[in-house]
Structure formats: structure tokens, C-alpha cells
Short mmCIF file of C-alpha atoms in Angstrom, two decimals:
data_model
loop_
_atom_site.label_atom_id
_atom_site.label_comp_id
_atom_site.label_asym_id
_atom_site.label_seq_id
_atom_site.Cartn_x
_atom_site.Cartn_y
_atom_site.Cartn_z
CA SER A 184 -112.17 -45.73 -31.50
CA HIS A 185 -112.33 -44.90 -27.79
CA GLN A 186 -115.18 -47.19 -26.82
CA GLY A 187 -114.92 -49.36 -23.75
CA GLY A 188 -111.19 -49.44 -23.04
CA SER A 189 -109.63 -48.08 -19.88
CA LEU A 190 -107.61 -44.86 -19.78
CA LEU A 191 -105.33 -46.37 -17.12
CA GLY A 192 -101.72 -46.59 -18.23
CA ASP A 193 -98.47 -47.93 -16.80
CA TYR A 194 -96.82 -44.60 -15.96
CA LEU A 195 -98.88 -42.41 -13.62
CA PRO A 196 -97.03 -39.33 -12.38
CA PHE A 197 -99.00 -36.88 -10.26
CA PRO A 198 -100.27 -34.06 -12.57
CA PHE A 199 -98.58 -31.35 -10.54
CA PHE A 200 -98.98 -28.41 -12.95
CA LEU A 201 -102.65 -29.13 -13.62
CA ALA A 202 -103.43 -29.62 -9.93
CA GLN A 203 -101.66 -26.37 -9.10
CA ALA A 204 -103.58 -24.54 -11.84
CA GLY A 205 -106.82 -25.94 -10.39
CA ALA A 206 -105.93 -24.70 -6.92
CA LEU A 207 -104.99 -21.27 -8.28
CA ALA A 208 -108.27 -21.08 -10.25
CA LYS A 209 -110.25 -21.86 -7.11
CA GLN A 210 -108.23 -19.29 -5.14
CA LYS A 211 -109.25 -16.69 -7.75
CA GLY A 212 -112.93 -17.57 -7.30
CA LEU A 213 -113.43 -19.77 -10.37
CA ASP A 214 -115.53 -22.92 -10.26
CA ALA A 215 -112.91 -25.49 -11.23
CA VAL A 216 -112.88 -29.28 -11.18
CA VAL A 217 -109.58 -31.15 -11.54
CA ARG A 218 -109.82 -34.74 -12.74
CA ASP A 219 -107.17 -37.30 -13.55
CA SER A 220 -109.24 -39.88 -15.41
CA ILE A 221 -106.14 -41.86 -16.31
CA ALA A 222 -105.14 -42.43 -12.68
CA MET A 223 -108.78 -43.12 -11.79
CA GLY A 224 -108.81 -45.98 -14.27
CA GLU A 225 -111.90 -44.67 -16.02
CA SER A 226 -113.02 -46.06 -19.34
CA TYR A 227 -113.31 -43.64 -22.22
CA ASP A 228 -117.10 -43.97 -22.04
CA GLU A 229 -117.08 -43.04 -18.34
CA PHE A 230 -114.83 -40.07 -19.06
CA TYR A 231 -117.00 -38.76 -21.91
CA ASP A 232 -120.24 -39.31 -19.95
CA ASP A 233 -118.88 -37.33 -17.02
CA VAL A 234 -117.63 -34.43 -19.16
CA PHE A 235 -120.91 -34.27 -21.09
CA ARG A 236 -122.82 -34.30 -17.78
CA LEU A 237 -120.74 -31.41 -16.44
CA ASN A 238 -121.19 -29.48 -19.73
CA PRO A 239 -118.31 -27.14 -18.84
CA GLN A 240 -117.82 -23.68 -20.28
CA VAL A 241 -114.08 -24.34 -20.55
CA ILE A 242 -111.96 -27.51 -20.69
CA VAL A 243 -108.24 -27.30 -19.93
CA MET A 244 -106.37 -30.36 -21.17
CA GLU A 245 -102.77 -31.01 -20.25
CA THR A 246 -100.99 -32.82 -23.06
CA SER A 247 -97.48 -34.09 -23.70
CA THR A 248 -95.49 -35.33 -26.64
CA PRO A 249 -96.35 -39.05 -26.15
CA SER A 250 -100.08 -38.43 -25.59
CA LEU A 251 -100.69 -35.67 -28.14
CA GLY A 252 -102.24 -37.83 -30.87
CA ASN A 253 -104.58 -39.51 -28.42
CA ASP A 254 -105.49 -36.19 -26.79
CA LEU A 255 -106.42 -34.73 -30.18
CA GLN A 256 -108.77 -37.67 -30.78
CA ILE A 257 -110.38 -36.99 -27.40
CA VAL A 258 -110.89 -33.31 -28.30
CA ASN A 259 -112.59 -34.26 -31.56
CA LYS A 260 -114.96 -36.56 -29.66
CA LEU A 261 -115.72 -33.80 -27.14
CA ARG A 262 -116.36 -31.32 -29.96
CA GLU A 263 -119.16 -33.52 -31.32
CA ARG A 264 -121.29 -32.62 -28.29
CA LEU A 265 -119.66 -29.49 -26.85
CA GLN A 266 -119.48 -27.04 -29.75
CA ASP A 267 -119.60 -23.95 -27.51
CA THR A 268 -117.10 -25.12 -24.91
CA VAL A 269 -113.72 -23.36 -25.00
CA ILE A 270 -110.90 -25.92 -25.19
CA ILE A 271 -107.43 -24.99 -23.98
CA PHE A 272 -104.41 -27.24 -24.58
CA CYS A 273 -101.48 -26.76 -22.24
CA GLY A 274 -98.32 -28.52 -21.28
CA ILE A 275 -94.67 -29.06 -22.02
CA HIS A 276 -94.77 -29.94 -25.72
CA PHE A 277 -92.85 -27.97 -28.34
CA GLU A 278 -95.72 -27.79 -30.86
CA LEU A 279 -97.93 -25.89 -28.41
CA GLU A 280 -95.57 -22.92 -28.80
CA LYS A 281 -96.06 -22.80 -32.56
CA GLU A 282 -98.73 -20.72 -34.25
CA LEU A 283 -98.93 -23.48 -36.87
CA PHE A 284 -100.31 -25.93 -34.30
CA LEU A 285 -103.35 -23.75 -33.62
CA SER A 286 -103.90 -23.14 -37.33
CA GLN A 287 -103.87 -26.90 -37.95
CA HIS A 288 -106.31 -27.60 -35.10
CA PRO A 289 -109.40 -25.38 -35.26
CA GLU A 290 -111.03 -27.63 -32.64
CA ILE A 291 -108.65 -26.10 -30.07
CA ASP A 292 -109.26 -22.50 -29.03
CA PHE A 293 -106.04 -21.65 -27.17
CA THR A 294 -102.70 -23.18 -26.26
CA VAL A 295 -100.73 -22.24 -23.16
CA PHE A 296 -97.16 -23.52 -23.37
CA GLY A 297 -94.45 -24.18 -20.85
CA GLU A 298 -95.19 -23.89 -17.14
CA PHE A 299 -98.80 -22.95 -17.53
CA GLU A 300 -100.34 -22.66 -14.05
CA ALA A 301 -100.54 -18.87 -13.79
CA PRO A 302 -101.09 -18.05 -17.49
CA VAL A 303 -103.93 -20.56 -17.87
CA VAL A 304 -105.69 -19.06 -14.85
CA GLU A 305 -105.25 -15.55 -16.29
CA LEU A 306 -106.87 -16.87 -19.47
CA LEU A 307 -109.73 -18.39 -17.47
CA LEU A 308 -110.26 -15.06 -15.72
CA TYR A 309 -110.27 -13.31 -19.10
CA LEU A 310 -112.88 -15.75 -20.40
CA ALA A 311 -114.98 -15.29 -17.27
CA LYS A 312 -114.50 -11.51 -17.45
CA GLY A 313 -113.87 -11.56 -13.73
CA SER A 314 -112.26 -8.79 -11.77
CA GLY A 315 -108.58 -8.19 -12.34
CA HIS A 316 -108.35 -10.10 -15.60
CA LYS A 317 -105.81 -9.22 -18.24
CA GLU A 318 -106.47 -8.83 -21.95
CA LEU A 319 -105.21 -11.54 -24.33
CA PRO A 320 -102.05 -9.69 -25.44
CA GLU A 321 -101.01 -9.38 -21.77
CA ILE A 322 -101.26 -13.09 -20.93
CA SER A 323 -97.87 -14.80 -21.16
CA ASN A 324 -97.20 -18.19 -22.79
CA LEU A 325 -100.39 -17.91 -24.86
CA VAL A 326 -101.16 -18.70 -28.50
CA TYR A 327 -104.57 -17.44 -29.66
CA ARG A 328 -106.66 -16.24 -32.59
CA ASP A 329 -107.33 -12.56 -33.17
CA LYS A 330 -109.63 -11.72 -36.09
CA GLY A 331 -108.40 -14.70 -38.09
CA GLU A 332 -104.73 -14.11 -37.29
CA ILE A 333 -102.87 -16.40 -34.90
CA LYS A 334 -100.74 -14.61 -32.35
CA LYS A 335 -98.17 -15.78 -29.81
CA ASN A 336 -97.31 -14.01 -26.59
CA PRO A 337 -93.84 -14.32 -25.08
CA LYS A 338 -93.01 -16.41 -22.04
CA GLY A 339 -93.56 -14.65 -18.76
CA ALA A 340 -91.72 -14.70 -15.47
CA LEU A 341 -92.46 -17.64 -13.20
CA ILE A 342 -94.44 -17.03 -10.03
CA PRO A 343 -92.34 -17.87 -6.95
CA VAL A 344 -93.42 -21.22 -5.51
CA ASP A 345 -94.18 -19.68 -2.11
CA GLN A 346 -96.81 -17.47 -3.75
CA LEU A 347 -98.71 -20.43 -5.24
CA PRO A 348 -101.35 -22.46 -3.38
CA TRP A 349 -100.88 -26.16 -2.66
CA PRO A 350 -101.96 -28.28 -5.66
CA ASP A 351 -105.63 -29.20 -5.69
CA ARG A 352 -105.74 -32.85 -4.68
CA ALA A 353 -109.35 -33.28 -3.52
CA GLU A 354 -110.37 -35.62 -6.35
CA MET A 355 -107.02 -37.29 -6.91
CA PRO A 356 -106.66 -41.10 -6.56
CA TRP A 357 -103.52 -41.04 -4.42
CA ASP A 358 -102.96 -44.79 -4.32
CA ASN A 359 -102.46 -44.96 -8.09
CA TYR A 360 -99.55 -42.53 -8.51
CA ILE A 361 -96.03 -43.88 -8.83
CA ASP A 362 -94.17 -40.73 -7.80
CA LEU A 363 -96.33 -39.58 -4.93
CA VAL A 364 -94.73 -36.69 -3.07
CA CYS A 365 -95.39 -37.52 0.55
CA GLY A 366 -95.11 -33.91 1.63
CA LEU A 367 -98.23 -33.08 -0.40
CA GLN A 368 -100.36 -35.53 1.54
CA GLY A 369 -99.95 -33.85 4.89
#
């Protein structure tokens, strides 16, 4: 059902949490690409072609209550070609905190709920088995599968803003955002 049409919508806030997670991932030595296909005005076909070309080991998708149904359709389309790719859903949506959500959606490997920048990067480090990674039970805001059982870790403390890098904005289409924070452009 996602053939041809554009992803561009009417409301285009800057994806602050995702861009900050991308910057933090890069700071930790991970090879991360942050894309906002909606703000870029890509068609679904362009989006899928680019993701399939990249053939990523992990996809982190930020979702929200209004976009959840559409985002789940996108994941199913990605799963057709990317069976081995780990897919992480994150964002401020109440269902992501529920173990039931993960049990209902086997196409999704992990959810990271709430303010996800630091926990999602800890999860990426765990998946990469890089230095200094935590084990799954130690990663806050995480819902995951463990030997067929779905487990939920408690919320963790927020990292102070002054300890986080500036959001990754290298690939962002600045002219298309409605709530551009001028201080981030400097």
C-alpha cells in the first residue's frame, strides 16, 4: 500500500531525540546514519530503496501515537527483505512500555520507551559487543525477549543535557522543519 506516495506530511518537527541518539552513537564509535525521510519529502519507494541499499545491521525507528499504525506497516515491508536486521522501536508512546506490545509484534526485536537517546545507544553497543557495553538487564527503558519471555527494565535516570553531544544534523533538511531551533544551526 506504500507505493509511489510521498512521506511528506503537514507537521514536521525536528526529530530531536533521534538526532541526539545518532550523535551519541557516533560519539561512541558506532557507524550511524540519521535520516528524516518525511522531512526530505521522499516517496515510500525511495525510502525502501535506500534502506535496502544500506542493508543495515540495526534499524532504530522513532514512532509516536499518531504514526504507529503506519510505522508498523513500514516494518513489515522492511522485514520482507531484511530478515536478519534488528529492528528497534522507540519513542514517546504508551504501548512501547508494555510487554504485550512486543508479544503482539514479533517483527520488532526491542522497544525503548520514554526519552530514549542514551538507552538506545547502550542497546546498540550491546548488539555491537563494543567496549563498555551493558548487558540487557542493565539497560534502562528497555523491553526485550529473553528465552521466549518478554522482560521490561525500569526507567533510568536522565543524562544531564550538558553531557550529551549536539544532535546529529548532517543529513537533515533544515528548510522543511516548522519548529527549527535557531541555536542548533550555529
